[in-house]
Amino acid sequence: MARRWDPHRRDRIIDTALECIAEHGVAGTTHRVLAARCDVPLGSMTYHFSGMDELLLEAFGRYAARVRDMVSARLDQELETEAAIEAVVALIHDDFQGDVTGGVISYELYALASRRPEFRPFTHDLIDVGLTALRRHFTEDAARAINTYIEGVSTHLVIDTQPPTVSHTRETIRRLASGSAVVSATSSAQSAVQ
């Protein structure tokens, strides 16, 4: 049998791994399942990846780049405060809520990173990407609070039967941006001393 030329096989396997993670979780994503879904010989998996960990690292790296692009498209520009608030709302409800697969992948990554330290750089990078973008538009305390809200609400968008509405998110981001719902680490420390 002639060998089939497939120059994009490695990329296809990585993309399929992300689809499989979204459908079956990390535990259900195996070389055998991926080989069948990609219609490639099982031996091709070990040719392209030293093991499942390398494949998962590649897949989650690709996912992190996708999130970075979404955040960048919304927030890597000069925006007035109200426009920045609307950009955050759109990021949450248009981009993240519209990408249910991505939400599940994120959830799987966070669960994996909680048990496997080698995956924590991805979770750190995802948090840092948001925080860095938000600092362009909000104070440090507000950026941290908004970033924490984004992380939490992203989970709710995947698992909650009644996720927050756009208007609720807008009001929450507005309050966090104004500082009315934020207590800074400095003021908390000062209050504790008094």
mmCIF file with all atom_site columns, N, CA, C and O in Angstrom, residues 108-151:
data_model
loop_
_atom_site.group_PDB
_atom_site.id
_atom_site.type_symbol
_atom_site.label_atom_id
_atom_site.label_alt_id
_atom_site.label_comp_id
_atom_site.label_asym_id
_atom_site.label_entity_id
_atom_site.label_seq_id
_atom_site.pdbx_PDB_ins_code
_atom_site.Cartn_x
_atom_site.Cartn_y
_atom_site.Cartn_z
_atom_site.occupancy
_atom_site.B_iso_or_equiv
_atom_site.pdbx_formal_charge
_atom_site.auth_seq_id
_atom_site.auth_comp_id
_atom_site.auth_asym_id
_atom_site.auth_atom_id
_atom_site.pdbx_PDB_model_num
ATOM 1   N N  . GLU A 1 108 ? -11.448 21.878 31.178 1.00 0.00 ? 108 GLU A N  1
ATOM 2   C CA . GLU A 1 108 ? -10.593 20.692 31.195 1.00 0.00 ? 108 GLU A CA 1
ATOM 3   C C  . GLU A 1 108 ? -9.141  21.067 31.504 1.00 0.00 ? 108 GLU A C  1
ATOM 4   O O  . GLU A 1 108 ? -8.468  20.377 32.263 1.00 0.00 ? 108 GLU A O  1
ATOM 5   N N  . LEU A 1 109 ? -8.670  22.160 30.904 1.00 0.00 ? 109 LEU A N  1
ATOM 6   C CA . LEU A 1 109 ? -7.300  22.598 31.152 1.00 0.00 ? 109 LEU A CA 1
ATOM 7   C C  . LEU A 1 109 ? -7.112  22.973 32.612 1.00 0.00 ? 109 LEU A C  1
ATOM 8   O O  . LEU A 1 109 ? -6.132  22.580 33.244 1.00 0.00 ? 109 LEU A O  1
ATOM 9   N N  . TYR A 1 110 ? -8.039  23.723 33.186 1.00 0.00 ? 110 TYR A N  1
ATOM 10  C CA . TYR A 1 110 ? -7.904  24.152 34.575 1.00 0.00 ? 110 TYR A CA 1
ATOM 11  C C  . TYR A 1 110 ? -7.935  22.947 35.511 1.00 0.00 ? 110 TYR A C  1
ATOM 12  O O  . TYR A 1 110 ? -7.176  22.884 36.478 1.00 0.00 ? 110 TYR A O  1
ATOM 13  N N  . ALA A 1 111 ? -8.797  21.969 35.221 1.00 0.00 ? 111 ALA A N  1
ATOM 14  C CA . ALA A 1 111 ? -8.843  20.761 36.052 1.00 0.00 ? 111 ALA A CA 1
ATOM 15  C C  . ALA A 1 111 ? -7.521  19.997 35.950 1.00 0.00 ? 111 ALA A C  1
ATOM 16  O O  . ALA A 1 111 ? -6.978  19.535 36.961 1.00 0.00 ? 111 ALA A O  1
ATOM 17  N N  . LEU A 1 112 ? -6.988  19.869 34.739 1.00 0.00 ? 112 LEU A N  1
ATOM 18  C CA . LEU A 1 112 ? -5.732  19.160 34.538 1.00 0.00 ? 112 LEU A CA 1
ATOM 19  C C  . LEU A 1 112 ? -4.583  19.886 35.238 1.00 0.00 ? 112 LEU A C  1
ATOM 20  O O  . LEU A 1 112 ? -3.766  19.268 35.920 1.00 0.00 ? 112 LEU A O  1
ATOM 21  N N  . ALA A 1 113 ? -4.540  21.202 35.094 1.00 0.00 ? 113 ALA A N  1
ATOM 22  C CA . ALA A 1 113 ? -3.457  21.988 35.701 1.00 0.00 ? 113 ALA A CA 1
ATOM 23  C C  . ALA A 1 113 ? -3.509  21.946 37.228 1.00 0.00 ? 113 ALA A C  1
ATOM 24  O O  . ALA A 1 113 ? -2.477  22.079 37.885 1.00 0.00 ? 113 ALA A O  1
ATOM 25  N N  . SER A 1 114 ? -4.700  21.742 37.782 1.00 0.00 ? 114 SER A N  1
ATOM 26  C CA . SER A 1 114 ? -4.789  21.662 39.240 1.00 0.00 ? 114 SER A CA 1
ATOM 27  C C  . SER A 1 114 ? -4.095  20.409 39.775 1.00 0.00 ? 114 SER A C  1
ATOM 28  O O  . SER A 1 114 ? -3.678  20.373 40.934 1.00 0.00 ? 114 SER A O  1
ATOM 29  N N  . ARG A 1 115 ? -3.949  19.395 38.923 1.00 0.00 ? 115 ARG A N  1
ATOM 30  C CA . ARG A 1 115 ? -3.302  18.148 39.335 1.00 0.00 ? 115 ARG A CA 1
ATOM 31  C C  . ARG A 1 115 ? -1.908  17.961 38.737 1.00 0.00 ? 115 ARG A C  1
ATOM 32  O O  . ARG A 1 115 ? -1.110  17.201 39.265 1.00 0.00 ? 115 ARG A O  1
ATOM 33  N N  . ARG A 1 116 ? -1.647  18.630 37.607 1.00 0.00 ? 116 ARG A N  1
ATOM 34  C CA . ARG A 1 116 ? -0.400  18.414 36.875 1.00 0.00 ? 116 ARG A CA 1
ATOM 35  C C  . ARG A 1 116 ? 0.319   19.754 36.665 1.00 0.00 ? 116 ARG A C  1
ATOM 36  O O  . ARG A 1 116 ? -0.045  20.533 35.796 1.00 0.00 ? 116 ARG A O  1
ATOM 37  N N  . PRO A 1 117 ? 1.341   20.029 37.468 1.00 0.00 ? 117 PRO A N  1
ATOM 38  C CA . PRO A 1 117 ? 2.031   21.326 37.411 1.00 0.00 ? 117 PRO A CA 1
ATOM 39  C C  . PRO A 1 117 ? 2.572   21.703 36.035 1.00 0.00 ? 117 PRO A C  1
ATOM 40  O O  . PRO A 1 117 ? 2.679   22.889 35.725 1.00 0.00 ? 117 PRO A O  1
ATOM 41  N N  . GLU A 1 118 ? 2.904   20.724 35.197 1.00 0.00 ? 118 GLU A N  1
ATOM 42  C CA . GLU A 1 118 ? 3.474   21.058 33.886 1.00 0.00 ? 118 GLU A CA 1
ATOM 43  C C  . GLU A 1 118 ? 2.468   21.755 32.978 1.00 0.00 ? 118 GLU A C  1
ATOM 44  O O  . GLU A 1 118 ? 2.841   22.352 31.963 1.00 0.00 ? 118 GLU A O  1
ATOM 45  N N  . PHE A 1 119 ? 1.180   21.723 33.333 1.00 0.00 ? 119 PHE A N  1
ATOM 46  C CA . PHE A 1 119 ? 0.169   22.409 32.535 1.00 0.00 ? 119 PHE A CA 1
ATOM 47  C C  . PHE A 1 119 ? -0.173  23.794 33.102 1.00 0.00 ? 119 PHE A C  1
ATOM 48  O O  . PHE A 1 119 ? -0.911  24.550 32.490 1.00 0.00 ? 119 PHE A O  1
ATOM 49  N N  . ARG A 1 120 ? 0.383   24.141 34.253 1.00 0.00 ? 120 ARG A N  1
ATOM 50  C CA . ARG A 1 120 ? 0.070   25.429 34.876 1.00 0.00 ? 120 ARG A CA 1
ATOM 51  C C  . ARG A 1 120 ? 0.574   26.643 34.104 1.00 0.00 ? 120 ARG A C  1
ATOM 52  O O  . ARG A 1 120 ? -0.050  27.700 34.179 1.00 0.00 ? 120 ARG A O  1
ATOM 53  N N  . PRO A 1 121 ? 1.670   26.544 33.358 1.00 0.00 ? 121 PRO A N  1
ATOM 54  C CA . PRO A 1 121 ? 2.049   27.723 32.566 1.00 0.00 ? 121 PRO A CA 1
ATOM 55  C C  . PRO A 1 121 ? 0.938   28.180 31.608 1.00 0.00 ? 121 PRO A C  1
ATOM 56  O O  . PRO A 1 121 ? 0.781   29.371 31.364 1.00 0.00 ? 121 PRO A O  1
ATOM 57  N N  . PHE A 1 122 ? 0.136   27.244 31.090 1.00 0.00 ? 122 PHE A N  1
ATOM 58  C CA . PHE A 1 122 ? -0.968  27.640 30.212 1.00 0.00 ? 122 PHE A CA 1
ATOM 59  C C  . PHE A 1 122 ? -2.029  28.408 30.980 1.00 0.00 ? 122 PHE A C  1
ATOM 60  O O  . PHE A 1 122 ? -2.540  29.418 30.504 1.00 0.00 ? 122 PHE A O  1
ATOM 61  N N  . THR A 1 123 ? -2.382  27.928 32.170 1.00 0.00 ? 123 THR A N  1
ATOM 62  C CA . THR A 1 123 ? -3.404  28.631 32.946 1.00 0.00 ? 123 THR A CA 1
ATOM 63  C C  . THR A 1 123 ? -2.875  29.990 33.393 1.00 0.00 ? 123 THR A C  1
ATOM 64  O O  . THR A 1 123 ? -3.601  30.979 33.349 1.00 0.00 ? 123 THR A O  1
ATOM 65  N N  . HIS A 1 124 ? -1.605  30.032 33.770 1.00 0.00 ? 124 HIS A N  1
ATOM 66  C CA . HIS A 1 124 ? -1.002  31.318 34.141 1.00 0.00 ? 124 HIS A CA 1
ATOM 67  C C  . HIS A 1 124 ? -1.030  32.284 32.962 1.00 0.00 ? 124 HIS A C  1
ATOM 68  O O  . HIS A 1 124 ? -1.389  33.458 33.116 1.00 0.00 ? 124 HIS A O  1
ATOM 69  N N  . ASP A 1 125 ? -0.666  31.790 31.785 1.00 0.00 ? 125 ASP A N  1
ATOM 70  C CA . ASP A 1 125 ? -0.662  32.641 30.591 1.00 0.00 ? 125 ASP A CA 1
ATOM 71  C C  . ASP A 1 125 ? -2.056  33.148 30.257 1.00 0.00 ? 125 ASP A C  1
ATOM 72  O O  . ASP A 1 125 ? -2.224  34.310 29.879 1.00 0.00 ? 125 ASP A O  1
ATOM 73  N N  . LEU A 1 126 ? -3.064  32.289 30.382 1.00 0.00 ? 126 LEU A N  1
ATOM 74  C CA . LEU A 1 126 ? -4.437  32.725 30.096 1.00 0.00 ? 126 LEU A CA 1
ATOM 75  C C  . LEU A 1 126 ? -4.863  33.832 31.059 1.00 0.00 ? 126 LEU A C  1
ATOM 76  O O  . LEU A 1 126 ? -5.475  34.821 30.647 1.00 0.00 ? 126 LEU A O  1
ATOM 77  N N  . ILE A 1 127 ? -4.535  33.674 32.329 1.00 0.00 ? 127 ILE A N  1
ATOM 78  C CA . ILE A 1 127 ? -4.867  34.699 33.318 1.00 0.00 ? 127 ILE A CA 1
ATOM 79  C C  . ILE A 1 127 ? -4.091  35.978 33.014 1.00 0.00 ? 127 ILE A C  1
ATOM 80  O O  . ILE A 1 127 ? -4.640  37.078 33.043 1.00 0.00 ? 127 ILE A O  1
ATOM 81  N N  . ASP A 1 128 ? -2.810  35.825 32.719 1.00 0.00 ? 128 ASP A N  1
ATOM 82  C CA . ASP A 1 128 ? -1.951  36.985 32.469 1.00 0.00 ? 128 ASP A CA 1
ATOM 83  C C  . ASP A 1 128 ? -2.344  37.742 31.206 1.00 0.00 ? 128 ASP A C  1
ATOM 84  O O  . ASP A 1 128 ? -2.267  38.975 31.166 1.00 0.00 ? 128 ASP A O  1
ATOM 85  N N  . VAL A 1 129 ? -2.772  37.026 30.172 1.00 0.00 ? 129 VAL A N  1
ATOM 86  C CA . VAL A 1 129 ? -3.203  37.689 28.929 1.00 0.00 ? 129 VAL A CA 1
ATOM 87  C C  . VAL A 1 129 ? -4.357  38.637 29.219 1.00 0.00 ? 129 VAL A C  1
ATOM 88  O O  . VAL A 1 129 ? -4.365  39.787 28.788 1.00 0.00 ? 129 VAL A O  1
ATOM 89  N N  . GLY A 1 130 ? -5.338  38.145 29.966 1.00 0.00 ? 130 GLY A N  1
ATOM 90  C CA . GLY A 1 130 ? -6.481  38.985 30.314 1.00 0.00 ? 130 GLY A CA 1
ATOM 91  C C  . GLY A 1 130 ? -6.076  40.160 31.174 1.00 0.00 ? 130 GLY A C  1
ATOM 92  O O  . GLY A 1 130 ? -6.464  41.302 30.931 1.00 0.00 ? 130 GLY A O  1
ATOM 93  N N  . LEU A 1 131 ? -5.278  39.889 32.178 1.00 0.00 ? 131 LEU A N  1
ATOM 94  C CA . LEU A 1 131 ? -4.862  40.942 33.105 1.00 0.00 ? 131 LEU A CA 1
ATOM 95  C C  . LEU A 1 131 ? -4.056  42.024 32.393 1.00 0.00 ? 131 LEU A C  1
ATOM 96  O O  . LEU A 1 131 ? -4.289  43.220 32.583 1.00 0.00 ? 131 LEU A O  1
ATOM 97  N N  . THR A 1 132 ? -3.136  41.629 31.549 1.00 0.00 ? 132 THR A N  1
ATOM 98  C CA . THR A 1 132 ? -2.321  42.595 30.807 1.00 0.00 ? 132 THR A CA 1
ATOM 99  C C  . THR A 1 132 ? -3.185  43.476 29.907 1.00 0.00 ? 132 THR A C  1
ATOM 100 O O  . THR A 1 132 ? -3.006  44.699 29.859 1.00 0.00 ? 132 THR A O  1
ATOM 101 N N  . ALA A 1 133 ? -4.143  42.865 29.217 1.00 0.00 ? 133 ALA A N  1
ATOM 102 C CA . ALA A 1 133 ? -5.027  43.643 28.338 1.00 0.00 ? 133 ALA A CA 1
ATOM 103 C C  . ALA A 1 133 ? -5.911  44.591 29.141 1.00 0.00 ? 133 ALA A C  1
ATOM 104 O O  . ALA A 1 133 ? -6.126  45.744 28.744 1.00 0.00 ? 133 ALA A O  1
ATOM 105 N N  . LEU A 1 134 ? -6.414  44.126 30.266 1.00 0.00 ? 134 LEU A N  1
ATOM 106 C CA . LEU A 1 134 ? -7.311  44.954 31.086 1.00 0.00 ? 134 LEU A CA 1
ATOM 107 C C  . LEU A 1 134 ? -6.578  46.124 31.724 1.00 0.00 ? 134 LEU A C  1
ATOM 108 O O  . LEU A 1 134 ? -7.160  47.196 31.916 1.00 0.00 ? 134 LEU A O  1
ATOM 109 N N  . ARG A 1 135 ? -5.309  45.958 32.043 1.00 0.00 ? 135 ARG A N  1
ATOM 110 C CA . ARG A 1 135 ? -4.523  47.050 32.649 1.00 0.00 ? 135 ARG A CA 1
ATOM 111 C C  . ARG A 1 135 ? -4.418  48.258 31.726 1.00 0.00 ? 135 ARG A C  1
ATOM 112 O O  . ARG A 1 135 ? -4.151  49.367 32.189 1.00 0.00 ? 135 ARG A O  1
ATOM 113 N N  . ARG A 1 136 ? -4.579  48.042 30.445 1.00 0.00 ? 136 ARG A N  1
ATOM 114 C CA . ARG A 1 136 ? -4.533  49.175 29.498 1.00 0.00 ? 136 ARG A CA 1
ATOM 115 C C  . ARG A 1 136 ? -5.692  50.136 29.717 1.00 0.00 ? 136 ARG A C  1
ATOM 116 O O  . ARG A 1 136 ? -5.626  51.297 29.327 1.00 0.00 ? 136 ARG A O  1
ATOM 117 N N  . HIS A 1 137 ? -6.774  49.643 30.301 1.00 0.00 ? 137 HIS A N  1
ATOM 118 C CA . HIS A 1 137 ? -8.016  50.416 30.360 1.00 0.00 ? 137 HIS A CA 1
ATOM 119 C C  . HIS A 1 137 ? -8.514  50.704 31.769 1.00 0.00 ? 137 HIS A C  1
ATOM 120 O O  . HIS A 1 137 ? -9.359  51.590 31.946 1.00 0.00 ? 137 HIS A O  1
ATOM 121 N N  . PHE A 1 138 ? -8.019  49.949 32.751 1.00 0.00 ? 138 PHE A N  1
ATOM 122 C CA . PHE A 1 138 ? -8.539  50.072 34.110 1.00 0.00 ? 138 PHE A CA 1
ATOM 123 C C  . PHE A 1 138 ? -7.390  50.131 35.108 1.00 0.00 ? 138 PHE A C  1
ATOM 124 O O  . PHE A 1 138 ? -6.263  49.769 34.783 1.00 0.00 ? 138 PHE A O  1
ATOM 125 N N  . THR A 1 139 ? -7.698  50.561 36.327 1.00 0.00 ? 139 THR A N  1
ATOM 126 C CA . THR A 1 139 ? -6.687  50.559 37.386 1.00 0.00 ? 139 THR A CA 1
ATOM 127 C C  . THR A 1 139 ? -6.268  49.119 37.674 1.00 0.00 ? 139 THR A C  1
ATOM 128 O O  . THR A 1 139 ? -6.958  48.164 37.292 1.00 0.00 ? 139 THR A O  1
ATOM 129 N N  . GLU A 1 140 ? -5.164  48.967 38.380 1.00 0.00 ? 140 GLU A N  1
ATOM 130 C CA . GLU A 1 140 ? -4.673  47.629 38.715 1.00 0.00 ? 140 GLU A CA 1
ATOM 131 C C  . GLU A 1 140 ? -5.723  46.825 39.483 1.00 0.00 ? 140 GLU A C  1
ATOM 132 O O  . GLU A 1 140 ? -5.997  45.669 39.152 1.00 0.00 ? 140 GLU A O  1
ATOM 133 N N  . ASP A 1 141 ? -6.315  47.442 40.518 1.00 0.00 ? 141 ASP A N  1
ATOM 134 C CA . ASP A 1 141 ? -7.319  46.727 41.312 1.00 0.00 ? 141 ASP A CA 1
ATOM 135 C C  . ASP A 1 141 ? -8.535  46.355 40.463 1.00 0.00 ? 141 ASP A C  1
ATOM 136 O O  . ASP A 1 141 ? -9.048  45.244 40.560 1.00 0.00 ? 141 ASP A O  1
ATOM 137 N N  . ALA A 1 142 ? -8.988  47.284 39.643 1.00 0.00 ? 142 ALA A N  1
ATOM 138 C CA . ALA A 1 142 ? -10.149 47.008 38.786 1.00 0.00 ? 142 ALA A CA 1
ATOM 139 C C  . ALA A 1 142 ? -9.814  45.929 37.754 1.00 0.00 ? 142 ALA A C  1
ATOM 140 O O  . ALA A 1 142 ? -10.623 45.027 37.508 1.00 0.00 ? 142 ALA A O  1
ATOM 141 N N  . ALA A 1 143 ? -8.634  45.997 37.160 1.00 0.00 ? 143 ALA A N  1
ATOM 142 C CA . ALA A 1 143 ? -8.230  44.996 36.166 1.00 0.00 ? 143 ALA A CA 1
ATOM 143 C C  . ALA A 1 143 ? -8.211  43.601 36.794 1.00 0.00 ? 143 ALA A C  1
ATOM 144 O O  . ALA A 1 143 ? -8.704  42.634 36.198 1.00 0.00 ? 143 ALA A O  1
ATOM 145 N N  . ARG A 1 144 ? -7.679  43.493 38.000 1.00 0.00 ? 144 ARG A N  1
ATOM 146 C CA . ARG A 1 144 ? -7.641  42.193 38.683 1.00 0.00 ? 144 ARG A CA 1
ATOM 147 C C  . ARG A 1 144 ? -9.051  41.692 38.995 1.00 0.00 ? 144 ARG A C  1
ATOM 148 O O  . ARG A 1 144 ? -9.354  40.511 38.805 1.00 0.00 ? 144 ARG A O  1
ATOM 149 N N  . ALA A 1 145 ? -9.900  42.582 39.465 1.00 0.00 ? 145 ALA A N  1
ATOM 150 C CA . ALA A 1 145 ? -11.270 42.177 39.800 1.00 0.00 ? 145 ALA A CA 1
ATOM 151 C C  . ALA A 1 145 ? -12.042 41.757 38.543 1.00 0.00 ? 145 ALA A C  1
ATOM 152 O O  . ALA A 1 145 ? -12.754 40.750 38.551 1.00 0.00 ? 145 ALA A O  1
ATOM 153 N N  . ILE A 1 146 ? -11.898 42.513 37.467 1.00 0.00 ? 146 ILE A N  1
ATOM 154 C CA . ILE A 1 146 ? -12.590 42.185 36.218 1.00 0.00 ? 146 ILE A CA 1
ATOM 155 C C  . ILE A 1 146 ? -12.063 40.869 35.656 1.00 0.00 ? 146 ILE A C  1
ATOM 156 O O  . ILE A 1 146 ? -12.834 40.024 35.193 1.00 0.00 ? 146 ILE A O  1
ATOM 157 N N  . ASN A 1 147 ? -10.748 40.680 35.717 1.00 0.00 ? 147 ASN A N  1
ATOM 158 C CA . ASN A 1 147 ? -10.163 39.437 35.211 1.00 0.00 ? 147 ASN A CA 1
ATOM 159 C C  . ASN A 1 147 ? -10.679 38.230 36.004 1.00 0.00 ? 147 ASN A C  1
ATOM 160 O O  . ASN A 1 147 ? -11.006 37.190 35.432 1.00 0.00 ? 147 ASN A O  1
ATOM 161 N N  . THR A 1 148 ? -10.775 38.387 37.312 1.00 0.00 ? 148 THR A N  1
ATOM 162 C CA . THR A 1 148 ? -11.306 37.311 38.153 1.00 0.00 ? 148 THR A CA 1
ATOM 163 C C  . THR A 1 148 ? -12.762 37.038 37.800 1.00 0.00 ? 148 THR A C  1
ATOM 164 O O  . THR A 1 148 ? -13.183 35.874 37.710 1.00 0.00 ? 148 THR A O  1
ATOM 165 N N  . TYR A 1 149 ? -13.525 38.094 37.564 1.00 0.00 ? 149 TYR A N  1
ATOM 166 C CA . TYR A 1 149 ? -14.925 37.915 37.161 1.00 0.00 ? 149 TYR A CA 1
ATOM 167 C C  . TYR A 1 149 ? -15.012 37.166 35.832 1.00 0.00 ? 149 TYR A C  1
ATOM 168 O O  . TYR A 1 149 ? -15.811 36.250 35.671 1.00 0.00 ? 149 TYR A O  1
ATOM 169 N N  . ILE A 1 150 ? -14.173 37.551 34.877 1.00 0.00 ? 150 ILE A N  1
ATOM 170 C CA . ILE A 1 150 ? -14.175 36.891 33.562 1.00 0.00 ? 150 ILE A CA 1
ATOM 171 C C  . ILE A 1 150 ? -13.879 35.397 33.727 1.00 0.00 ? 150 ILE A C  1
ATOM 172 O O  . ILE A 1 150 ? -14.551 34.560 33.129 1.00 0.00 ? 150 ILE A O  1
ATOM 173 N N  . GLU A 1 151 ? -12.874 35.074 34.549 1.00 0.00 ? 151 GLU A N  1
ATOM 174 C CA . GLU A 1 151 ? -12.534 33.663 34.775 1.00 0.00 ? 151 GLU A CA 1
ATOM 175 C C  . GLU A 1 151 ? -13.731 32.914 35.355 1.00 0.00 ? 151 GLU A C  1
ATOM 176 O O  . GLU A 1 151 ? -14.073 31.822 34.905 1.00 0.00 ? 151 GLU A O  1
#
